[in-house]
Amino acid sequence: MRRIILAATLSLLIPELVAAQQATATLPAGTTIRVTAPQALTERTTGAFQAARSDSLWMHAGRSRQLVIPVAAVERLEVSKGRARLKWALIGAGSGALAGFVLGGMAGGKDDITGTGAATGAIAGTAQGIVLGAIGGALLAPRRWVGYPVSALR
């Protein structure tokens, strides 16, 4: 009786396990990828994933440039995980605050004997540096790339 229950349970679970494996092995169309294939491409190429067949990878690189790359030629495949904009905004804000403090203090301290101009300049420079640095950091945040197994395309 136990064998029958075990067999019935496994027969119900196996399709779920296979479906889970297939879901992790496919990339959704439109995913940003970066391909290194020296035999097929002159340089590492970034574009939008379209499809993968058993022997070829299809992607859009640029506005109207569609590429078909032999899977055998692909040395490295990477998937974009977006940009860490908050992290880079915080880094930019910190850098901007420091630069604004120093430059604002220097600019406000010229020809000021009391030092209040330097303090005011440092405060104003810090505030401006935080804002400009955060905006710059968020806009210039680099993409994060994660390796993707080429074997999953085959």
Tab-separated table of N, CA and C in Angstrom:
chain	number	residue	atom	x	y	z
A	1	MET	N	0.811	-1.192	0.000
A	1	MET	CA	0.000	0.000	0.000
A	1	MET	C	0.862	1.268	0.000
A	2	ARG	N	1.950	1.225	0.773
A	2	ARG	CA	2.833	2.391	0.833
A	2	ARG	C	3.443	2.678	-0.530
A	3	ARG	N	3.780	1.639	-1.256
A	3	ARG	CA	4.369	1.830	-2.591
A	3	ARG	C	3.377	2.508	-3.541
A	4	ILE	N	2.146	2.170	-3.429
A	4	ILE	CA	1.134	2.770	-4.289
A	4	ILE	C	0.989	4.260	-3.958
A	5	ILE	N	0.956	4.590	-2.683
A	5	ILE	CA	0.859	5.999	-2.267
A	5	ILE	C	2.097	6.765	-2.708
A	6	LEU	N	3.268	6.174	-2.549
A	6	LEU	CA	4.516	6.820	-2.962
A	6	LEU	C	4.535	7.030	-4.473
A	7	ALA	N	4.137	6.034	-5.229
A	7	ALA	CA	4.100	6.151	-6.689
A	7	ALA	C	3.101	7.223	-7.122
A	8	ALA	N	1.955	7.270	-6.481
A	8	ALA	CA	0.951	8.281	-6.825
A	8	ALA	C	1.458	9.682	-6.500
A	9	THR	N	2.113	9.832	-5.356
A	9	THR	CA	2.659	11.132	-4.960
A	9	THR	C	3.737	11.579	-5.936
A	10	LEU	N	4.642	10.680	-6.284
A	10	LEU	CA	5.705	11.030	-7.233
A	10	LEU	C	5.152	11.371	-8.607
A	11	SER	N	4.127	10.652	-9.027
A	11	SER	CA	3.558	10.943	-10.343
A	11	SER	C	2.914	12.326	-10.379
A	12	LEU	N	2.463	12.805	-9.220
A	12	LEU	CA	1.902	14.154	-9.159
A	12	LEU	C	2.974	15.228	-9.063
A	13	LEU	N	4.117	14.902	-8.439
A	13	LEU	CA	5.174	15.883	-8.242
A	13	LEU	C	6.105	16.020	-9.434
A	14	ILE	N	6.336	14.975	-10.184
A	14	ILE	CA	7.313	15.009	-11.279
A	14	ILE	C	6.972	16.073	-12.323
A	15	PRO	N	5.725	16.201	-12.776
A	15	PRO	CA	5.450	17.285	-13.737
A	15	PRO	C	5.767	18.672	-13.181
A	16	GLU	N	5.535	18.889	-11.879
A	16	GLU	CA	5.858	20.179	-11.265
A	16	GLU	C	7.361	20.423	-11.253
A	17	LEU	N	8.135	19.401	-10.953
A	17	LEU	CA	9.595	19.545	-10.935
A	17	LEU	C	10.119	19.843	-12.325
A	18	VAL	N	9.609	19.165	-13.331
A	18	VAL	CA	10.045	19.396	-14.714
A	18	VAL	C	9.661	20.802	-15.149
A	19	ALA	N	8.453	21.238	-14.829
A	19	ALA	CA	8.014	22.591	-15.190
A	19	ALA	C	8.872	23.641	-14.514
A	20	ALA	N	9.251	23.408	-13.266
A	20	ALA	CA	10.102	24.359	-12.548
A	20	ALA	C	11.469	24.449	-13.194
A	21	GLN	N	12.014	23.319	-13.639
A	21	GLN	CA	13.321	23.338	-14.296
A	21	GLN	C	13.241	24.065	-15.623
A	22	GLN	N	12.175	23.864	-16.364
A	22	GLN	CA	12.033	24.538	-17.649
A	22	GLN	C	11.855	26.035	-17.465
A	23	ALA	N	11.142	26.444	-16.435
A	23	ALA	CA	10.899	27.871	-16.215
A	23	ALA	C	12.189	28.612	-15.900
A	24	THR	N	13.124	27.963	-15.189
A	24	THR	CA	14.365	28.645	-14.860
A	24	THR	C	15.353	28.638	-16.023
A	25	ALA	N	15.142	27.784	-17.010
A	25	ALA	CA	16.100	27.649	-18.098
A	25	ALA	C	15.766	28.542	-19.285
A	26	THR	N	14.667	29.250	-19.254
A	26	THR	CA	14.312	30.098	-20.383
A	26	THR	C	14.362	31.569	-19.980
A	27	LEU	N	14.734	32.375	-20.934
A	27	LEU	CA	14.742	33.820	-20.721
A	27	LEU	C	13.497	34.417	-21.345
A	28	PRO	N	12.856	35.354	-20.681
A	28	PRO	CA	11.707	36.017	-21.306
A	28	PRO	C	12.168	36.908	-22.465
A	29	ALA	N	11.371	36.976	-23.498
A	29	ALA	CA	11.695	37.849	-24.628
A	29	ALA	C	11.749	39.285	-24.135
A	30	GLY	N	12.722	40.021	-24.627
A	30	GLY	CA	12.896	41.413	-24.231
A	30	GLY	C	13.907	41.613	-23.116
A	31	THR	N	14.379	40.521	-22.502
A	31	THR	CA	15.384	40.621	-21.450
A	31	THR	C	16.668	41.192	-22.034
A	32	THR	N	17.285	42.132	-21.344
A	32	THR	CA	18.545	42.715	-21.809
A	32	THR	C	19.676	41.733	-21.539
A	33	ILE	N	20.403	41.374	-22.601
A	33	ILE	CA	21.507	40.422	-22.490
A	33	ILE	C	22.773	41.023	-23.084
A	34	ARG	N	23.901	40.429	-22.699
A	34	ARG	CA	25.203	40.823	-23.246
A	34	ARG	C	25.894	39.538	-23.678
A	35	VAL	N	26.308	39.491	-24.943
A	35	VAL	CA	26.858	38.274	-25.530
A	35	VAL	C	28.309	38.489	-25.935
A	36	THR	N	29.150	37.537	-25.554
A	36	THR	CA	30.539	37.507	-26.011
A	36	THR	C	30.690	36.275	-26.885
A	37	ALA	N	30.924	36.511	-28.175
A	37	ALA	CA	31.080	35.431	-29.145
A	37	ALA	C	32.106	35.869	-30.188
A	38	PRO	N	33.417	35.744	-29.876
A	38	PRO	CA	34.451	36.267	-30.770
A	38	PRO	C	34.434	35.682	-32.181
A	39	GLN	N	33.954	34.459	-32.323
A	39	GLN	CA	33.915	33.836	-33.652
A	39	GLN	C	32.798	34.421	-34.521
A	40	ALA	N	31.750	34.952	-33.883
A	40	ALA	CA	30.611	35.459	-34.641
A	40	ALA	C	30.471	36.980	-34.589
A	41	LEU	N	30.972	37.609	-33.522
A	41	LEU	CA	30.824	39.053	-33.333
A	41	LEU	C	32.190	39.696	-33.144
A	42	THR	N	32.343	40.917	-33.624
A	42	THR	CA	33.629	41.608	-33.493
A	42	THR	C	33.851	42.140	-32.086
A	43	GLU	N	32.774	42.366	-31.336
A	43	GLU	CA	32.888	42.888	-29.969
A	43	GLU	C	31.739	42.347	-29.119
A	44	ARG	N	31.882	42.492	-27.814
A	44	ARG	CA	30.807	42.087	-26.911
A	44	ARG	C	29.586	42.944	-27.227
A	45	THR	N	28.433	42.303	-27.395
A	45	THR	CA	27.241	42.988	-27.878
A	45	THR	C	26.114	42.916	-26.858
A	46	THR	N	25.446	44.049	-26.665
A	46	THR	CA	24.310	44.145	-25.752
A	46	THR	C	23.050	44.353	-26.568
A	47	GLY	N	21.970	43.695	-26.158
A	47	GLY	CA	20.704	43.846	-26.862
A	47	GLY	C	19.571	43.155	-26.129
A	48	ALA	N	18.445	43.052	-26.796
A	48	ALA	CA	17.248	42.431	-26.221
A	48	ALA	C	17.119	41.003	-26.731
A	49	PHE	N	17.006	40.069	-25.809
A	49	PHE	CA	16.825	38.655	-26.154
A	49	PHE	C	15.485	38.472	-26.854
A	50	GLN	N	15.502	37.694	-27.951
A	50	GLN	CA	14.269	37.372	-28.652
A	50	GLN	C	13.885	35.922	-28.438
A	51	ALA	N	14.798	35.018	-28.826
A	51	ALA	CA	14.501	33.592	-28.723
A	51	ALA	C	15.800	32.808	-28.810
A	52	ALA	N	15.717	31.549	-28.433
A	52	ALA	CA	16.853	30.643	-28.571
A	52	ALA	C	16.349	29.342	-29.167
A	53	ARG	N	17.020	28.896	-30.192
A	53	ARG	CA	16.730	27.595	-30.787
A	53	ARG	C	17.842	26.655	-30.345
A	54	SER	N	17.801	25.444	-30.774
A	54	SER	CA	18.822	24.485	-30.353
A	54	SER	C	20.219	24.886	-30.830
A	55	ASP	N	20.299	25.627	-31.932
A	55	ASP	CA	21.609	25.970	-32.476
A	55	ASP	C	21.862	27.465	-32.625
A	56	SER	N	20.883	28.314	-32.297
A	56	SER	CA	21.069	29.750	-32.517
A	56	SER	C	20.380	30.591	-31.447
A	57	LEU	N	20.957	31.770	-31.257
A	57	LEU	CA	20.443	32.773	-30.316
A	57	LEU	C	20.010	33.972	-31.142
A	58	TRP	N	18.792	34.435	-30.934
A	58	TRP	CA	18.242	35.564	-31.672
A	58	TRP	C	18.132	36.748	-30.721
A	59	MET	N	18.633	37.896	-31.155
A	59	MET	CA	18.563	39.093	-30.318
A	59	MET	C	18.484	40.339	-31.171
A	60	HIS	N	17.934	41.407	-30.589
A	60	HIS	CA	17.929	42.738	-31.206
A	60	HIS	C	19.083	43.523	-30.594
A	61	ALA	N	19.916	44.064	-31.424
A	61	ALA	CA	21.011	44.919	-30.960
A	61	ALA	C	20.844	46.258	-31.655
A	62	GLY	N	20.398	47.240	-30.936
A	62	GLY	CA	20.130	48.531	-31.556
A	62	GLY	C	18.683	48.594	-32.001
A	63	ARG	N	18.369	49.600	-32.768
A	63	ARG	CA	16.970	49.824	-33.143
A	63	ARG	C	16.436	48.775	-34.113
A	64	SER	N	17.134	48.523	-35.183
A	64	SER	CA	16.594	47.603	-36.187
A	64	SER	C	17.575	46.480	-36.550
A	65	ARG	N	18.612	46.336	-35.767
A	65	ARG	CA	19.639	45.344	-36.067
A	65	ARG	C	19.311	44.030	-35.349
A	66	GLN	N	18.893	43.031	-36.125
A	66	GLN	CA	18.593	41.725	-35.553
A	66	GLN	C	19.782	40.807	-35.803
A	67	LEU	N	20.221	40.130	-34.749
A	67	LEU	CA	21.361	39.234	-34.860
A	67	LEU	C	20.930	37.796	-34.607
A	68	VAL	N	21.507	36.889	-35.376
A	68	VAL	CA	21.339	35.456	-35.155
A	68	VAL	C	22.738	34.917	-34.929
A	69	ILE	N	22.991	34.437	-33.722
A	69	ILE	CA	24.333	34.005	-33.326
A	69	ILE	C	24.310	32.508	-33.078
A	70	PRO	N	25.247	31.769	-33.668
A	70	PRO	CA	25.311	30.330	-33.372
A	70	PRO	C	25.617	30.113	-31.886
A	71	VAL	N	24.853	29.262	-31.241
A	71	VAL	CA	25.047	29.002	-29.813
A	71	VAL	C	26.445	28.450	-29.559
A	72	ALA	N	26.966	27.677	-30.479
A	72	ALA	CA	28.308	27.103	-30.323
A	72	ALA	C	29.382	28.190	-30.268
A	73	ALA	N	29.117	29.359	-30.831
A	73	ALA	CA	30.095	30.448	-30.848
A	73	ALA	C	30.028	31.312	-29.589
A	74	VAL	N	28.988	31.152	-28.784
A	74	VAL	CA	28.806	31.993	-27.601
A	74	VAL	C	29.744	31.517	-26.486
A	75	GLU	N	30.677	32.388	-26.103
A	75	GLU	CA	31.601	32.070	-25.009
A	75	GLU	C	31.026	32.485	-23.664
A	76	ARG	N	30.323	33.609	-23.654
A	76	ARG	CA	29.777	34.127	-22.396
A	76	ARG	C	28.451	34.818	-22.682
A	77	LEU	N	27.487	34.542	-21.806
A	77	LEU	CA	26.182	35.163	-21.897
A	77	LEU	C	25.854	35.744	-20.531
A	78	GLU	N	25.458	37.011	-20.511
A	78	GLU	CA	25.128	37.690	-19.254
A	78	GLU	C	23.748	38.318	-19.362
A	79	VAL	N	23.046	38.347	-18.236
A	79	VAL	CA	21.709	38.924	-18.167
A	79	VAL	C	21.768	40.163	-17.274
A	80	SER	N	21.118	41.229	-17.719
A	80	SER	CA	21.089	42.462	-16.933
A	80	SER	C	20.117	42.318	-15.778
A	81	LYS	N	20.566	42.720	-14.618
A	81	LYS	CA	19.717	42.749	-13.429
A	81	LYS	C	19.339	44.186	-13.085
A	82	GLY	N	19.366	45.050	-14.084
A	82	GLY	CA	18.986	46.445	-13.877
A	82	GLY	C	20.127	47.278	-13.328
A	83	ARG	N	19.779	48.394	-12.787
A	83	ARG	CA	20.756	49.320	-12.233
A	83	ARG	C	20.429	49.558	-10.760
A	84	ALA	N	21.441	49.630	-9.929
A	84	ALA	CA	21.260	49.897	-8.498
A	84	ALA	C	21.227	51.411	-8.305
A	85	ARG	N	20.166	52.035	-8.755
A	85	ARG	CA	20.087	53.496	-8.758
A	85	ARG	C	20.098	54.092	-7.350
A	86	LEU	N	19.425	53.461	-6.403
A	86	LEU	CA	19.415	54.000	-5.042
A	86	LEU	C	20.814	53.968	-4.441
A	87	LYS	N	21.500	52.861	-4.619
A	87	LYS	CA	22.869	52.739	-4.097
A	87	LYS	C	23.763	53.835	-4.680
A	88	TRP	N	23.692	54.019	-5.993
A	88	TRP	CA	24.544	55.009	-6.640
A	88	TRP	C	24.101	56.430	-6.339
A	89	ALA	N	22.815	56.636	-6.090
A	89	ALA	CA	22.353	57.967	-5.663
A	89	ALA	C	22.926	58.302	-4.290
A	90	LEU	N	22.975	57.317	-3.397
A	90	LEU	CA	23.551	57.553	-2.071
A	90	LEU	C	25.059	57.817	-2.155
A	91	ILE	N	25.743	57.064	-3.014
A	91	ILE	CA	27.182	57.299	-3.209
A	91	ILE	C	27.409	58.700	-3.785
A	92	GLY	N	26.599	59.069	-4.777
A	92	GLY	CA	26.706	60.404	-5.371
A	92	GLY	C	26.388	61.503	-4.371
A	93	ALA	N	25.385	61.276	-3.526
A	93	ALA	CA	25.024	62.278	-2.514
A	93	ALA	C	26.161	62.475	-1.523
A	94	GLY	N	26.790	61.398	-1.107
A	94	GLY	CA	27.920	61.512	-0.176
A	94	GLY	C	29.099	62.231	-0.804
A	95	SER	N	29.415	61.868	-2.042
A	95	SER	CA	30.525	62.526	-2.739
A	95	SER	C	30.215	64.000	-2.986
A	96	GLY	N	28.987	64.265	-3.395
A	96	GLY	CA	28.580	65.648	-3.650
A	96	GLY	C	28.592	66.485	-2.378
A	97	ALA	N	28.190	65.886	-1.254
A	97	ALA	CA	28.204	66.607	0.023
A	97	ALA	C	29.622	67.005	0.400
A	98	LEU	N	30.542	66.073	0.249
A	98	LEU	CA	31.943	66.353	0.586
A	98	LEU	C	32.520	67.441	-0.322
A	99	ALA	N	32.308	67.275	-1.631
A	99	ALA	CA	32.823	68.279	-2.567
A	99	ALA	C	32.163	69.633	-2.348
A	100	GLY	N	30.850	69.637	-2.121
A	100	GLY	CA	30.136	70.885	-1.885
A	100	GLY	C	30.584	71.572	-0.614
A	101	PHE	N	30.858	70.787	0.427
A	101	PHE	CA	31.332	71.356	1.689
A	101	PHE	C	32.664	72.069	1.493
A	102	VAL	N	33.594	71.387	0.822
A	102	VAL	CA	34.934	71.950	0.628
A	102	VAL	C	34.876	73.170	-0.297
A	103	LEU	N	34.251	73.003	-1.454
A	103	LEU	CA	34.220	74.095	-2.428
A	103	LEU	C	33.382	75.277	-1.933
A	104	GLY	N	32.247	74.976	-1.288
A	104	GLY	CA	31.414	76.055	-0.751
A	104	GLY	C	32.118	76.810	0.359
A	105	GLY	N	32.829	76.087	1.206
A	105	GLY	CA	33.583	76.740	2.272
A	105	GLY	C	34.691	77.615	1.730
A	106	MET	N	35.372	77.122	0.685
A	106	MET	CA	36.443	77.923	0.078
A	106	MET	C	35.879	79.167	-0.601
A	107	ALA	N	34.772	79.014	-1.310
A	107	ALA	CA	34.190	80.145	-2.033
A	107	ALA	C	33.604	81.174	-1.067
A	108	GLY	N	32.974	80.716	0.010
A	108	GLY	CA	32.366	81.646	0.965
A	108	GLY	C	33.374	82.285	1.889
A	109	GLY	N	34.551	81.701	1.997
A	109	GLY	CA	35.544	82.214	2.923
A	109	GLY	C	36.465	83.270	2.364
A	110	LYS	N	36.346	83.602	1.110
A	110	LYS	CA	37.218	84.612	0.510
A	110	LYS	C	36.907	85.992	1.083
A	111	ASP	N	37.934	86.669	1.499
A	111	ASP	CA	37.822	88.037	2.030
A	111	ASP	C	36.844	88.140	3.209
A	112	ASP	N	36.748	87.086	4.011
A	112	ASP	CA	35.844	87.104	5.172
A	112	ASP	C	36.669	86.823	6.420
A	113	ILE	N	36.787	87.801	7.272
A	113	ILE	CA	37.597	87.668	8.483
A	113	ILE	C	36.854	86.899	9.563
A	114	THR	N	35.555	87.022	9.613
A	114	THR	CA	34.776	86.415	10.703
A	114	THR	C	34.586	84.912	10.537
A	115	GLY	N	34.626	84.394	9.321
A	115	GLY	CA	34.421	82.964	9.084
A	115	GLY	C	32.975	82.580	8.841
A	116	THR	N	32.066	83.535	9.004
A	116	THR	CA	30.655	83.201	8.765
A	116	THR	C	30.371	82.936	7.292
A	117	GLY	N	31.101	83.595	6.426
A	117	GLY	CA	30.935	83.360	4.989
A	117	GLY	C	31.362	81.954	4.618
A	118	ALA	N	32.464	81.499	5.211
A	118	ALA	CA	32.936	80.139	4.938
A	118	ALA	C	31.931	79.111	5.439
A	119	ALA	N	31.374	79.340	6.619
A	119	ALA	CA	30.383	78.411	7.175
A	119	ALA	C	29.118	78.397	6.327
A	120	THR	N	28.668	79.569	5.933
A	120	THR	CA	27.478	79.651	5.087
A	120	THR	C	27.720	78.993	3.741
A	121	GLY	N	28.892	79.249	3.157
A	121	GLY	CA	29.250	78.634	1.882
A	121	GLY	C	29.334	77.118	1.996
A	122	ALA	N	29.891	76.631	3.095
A	122	ALA	CA	30.003	75.190	3.302
A	122	ALA	C	28.626	74.545	3.431
A	123	ILE	N	27.722	75.202	4.161
A	123	ILE	CA	26.364	74.661	4.331
A	123	ILE	C	25.617	74.653	2.994
A	124	ALA	N	25.694	75.770	2.274
A	124	ALA	CA	25.014	75.855	0.976
A	124	ALA	C	25.634	74.879	-0.026
A	125	GLY	N	26.943	74.789	-0.020
A	125	GLY	CA	27.628	73.869	-0.932
A	125	GLY	C	27.300	72.417	-0.635
A	126	THR	N	27.195	72.098	0.655
A	126	THR	CA	26.841	70.729	1.041
A	126	THR	C	25.441	70.378	0.543
A	127	ALA	N	24.497	71.285	0.742
A	127	ALA	CA	23.112	71.034	0.303
A	127	ALA	C	23.038	70.853	-1.210
A	128	GLN	N	23.714	71.722	-1.937
A	128	GLN	CA	23.713	71.609	-3.397
A	128	GLN	C	24.426	70.340	-3.839
A	129	GLY	N	25.525	70.017	-3.172
A	129	GLY	CA	26.278	68.820	-3.524
A	129	GLY	C	25.477	67.546	-3.306
A	130	ILE	N	24.701	67.512	-2.231
A	130	ILE	CA	23.864	66.328	-1.968
A	130	ILE	C	22.858	66.130	-3.094
A	131	VAL	N	22.175	67.196	-3.459
A	131	VAL	CA	21.142	67.101	-4.496
A	131	VAL	C	21.751	66.742	-5.844
A	132	LEU	N	22.769	67.480	-6.263
A	132	LEU	CA	23.386	67.221	-7.570
A	132	LEU	C	24.081	65.860	-7.611
A	133	GLY	N	24.734	65.492	-6.522
A	133	GLY	CA	25.402	64.195	-6.467
A	133	GLY	C	24.424	63.042	-6.525
A	134	ALA	N	23.298	63.159	-5.839
A	134	ALA	CA	22.288	62.096	-5.867
A	134	ALA	C	21.684	61.944	-7.259
A	135	ILE	N	21.398	63.052	-7.904
A	135	ILE	CA	20.855	62.995	-9.270
A	135	ILE	C	21.874	62.382	-10.217
A	136	GLY	N	23.109	62.850	-10.140
A	136	GLY	CA	24.157	62.301	-11.000
A	136	GLY	C	24.402	60.826	-10.754
A	137	GLY	N	24.450	60.417	-9.492
A	137	GLY	CA	24.664	59.017	-9.178
A	137	GLY	C	23.559	58.126	-9.703
A	138	ALA	N	22.315	58.577	-9.564
A	138	ALA	CA	21.178	57.790	-10.051
A	138	ALA	C	21.184	57.686	-11.573
A	139	LEU	N	21.528	58.785	-12.249
A	139	LEU	CA	21.533	58.770	-13.713
A	139	LEU	C	22.693	57.962	-14.293
A	140	LEU	N	23.821	57.956	-13.608
A	140	LEU	CA	25.017	57.299	-14.128
A	140	LEU	C	25.249	55.909	-13.546
A	141	ALA	N	24.273	55.363	-12.851
A	141	ALA	CA	24.429	54.043	-12.236
A	141	ALA	C	24.709	52.990	-13.311
A	142	PRO	N	25.752	52.183	-13.129
A	142	PRO	CA	26.071	51.156	-14.125
A	142	PRO	C	25.109	49.967	-14.029
A	143	ARG	N	24.981	49.236	-15.130
A	143	ARG	CA	24.169	48.020	-15.130
A	143	ARG	C	24.855	46.939	-14.314
A	144	ARG	N	24.034	46.096	-13.702
A	144	ARG	CA	24.544	44.933	-12.983
A	144	ARG	C	24.337	43.719	-13.888
A	145	TRP	N	25.406	42.971	-14.143
A	145	TRP	CA	25.341	41.812	-15.031
A	145	TRP	C	25.556	40.534	-14.234
A	146	VAL	N	24.792	39.509	-14.585
A	146	VAL	CA	24.901	38.195	-13.958
A	146	VAL	C	25.091	37.181	-15.076
A	147	GLY	N	26.064	36.285	-14.892
A	147	GLY	CA	26.309	35.244	-15.886
A	147	GLY	C	25.112	34.324	-16.033
A	148	TYR	N	24.871	33.886	-17.243
A	148	TYR	CA	23.765	32.965	-17.553
A	148	TYR	C	24.372	31.771	-18.276
A	149	PRO	N	24.016	30.556	-17.913
A	149	PRO	CA	24.641	29.389	-18.549
A	149	PRO	C	24.255	29.262	-20.025
A	150	VAL	N	25.266	29.192	-20.863
A	150	VAL	CA	25.027	29.035	-22.304
A	150	VAL	C	24.344	27.699	-22.571
A	151	SER	N	24.651	26.702	-21.744
A	151	SER	CA	24.065	25.371	-21.923
A	151	SER	C	22.540	25.404	-21.781
A	152	ALA	N	21.995	26.401	-21.089
A	152	ALA	CA	20.544	26.496	-20.926
A	152	ALA	C	19.871	26.908	-22.226
A	153	LEU	N	20.625	27.403	-23.207
A	153	LEU	CA	20.069	27.792	-24.495
A	153	LEU	C	19.923	26.601	-25.439
A	154	ARG	N	20.654	25.557	-25.178
A	154	ARG	CA	20.675	24.414	-26.099
A	154	ARG	C	19.539	23.487	-25.888
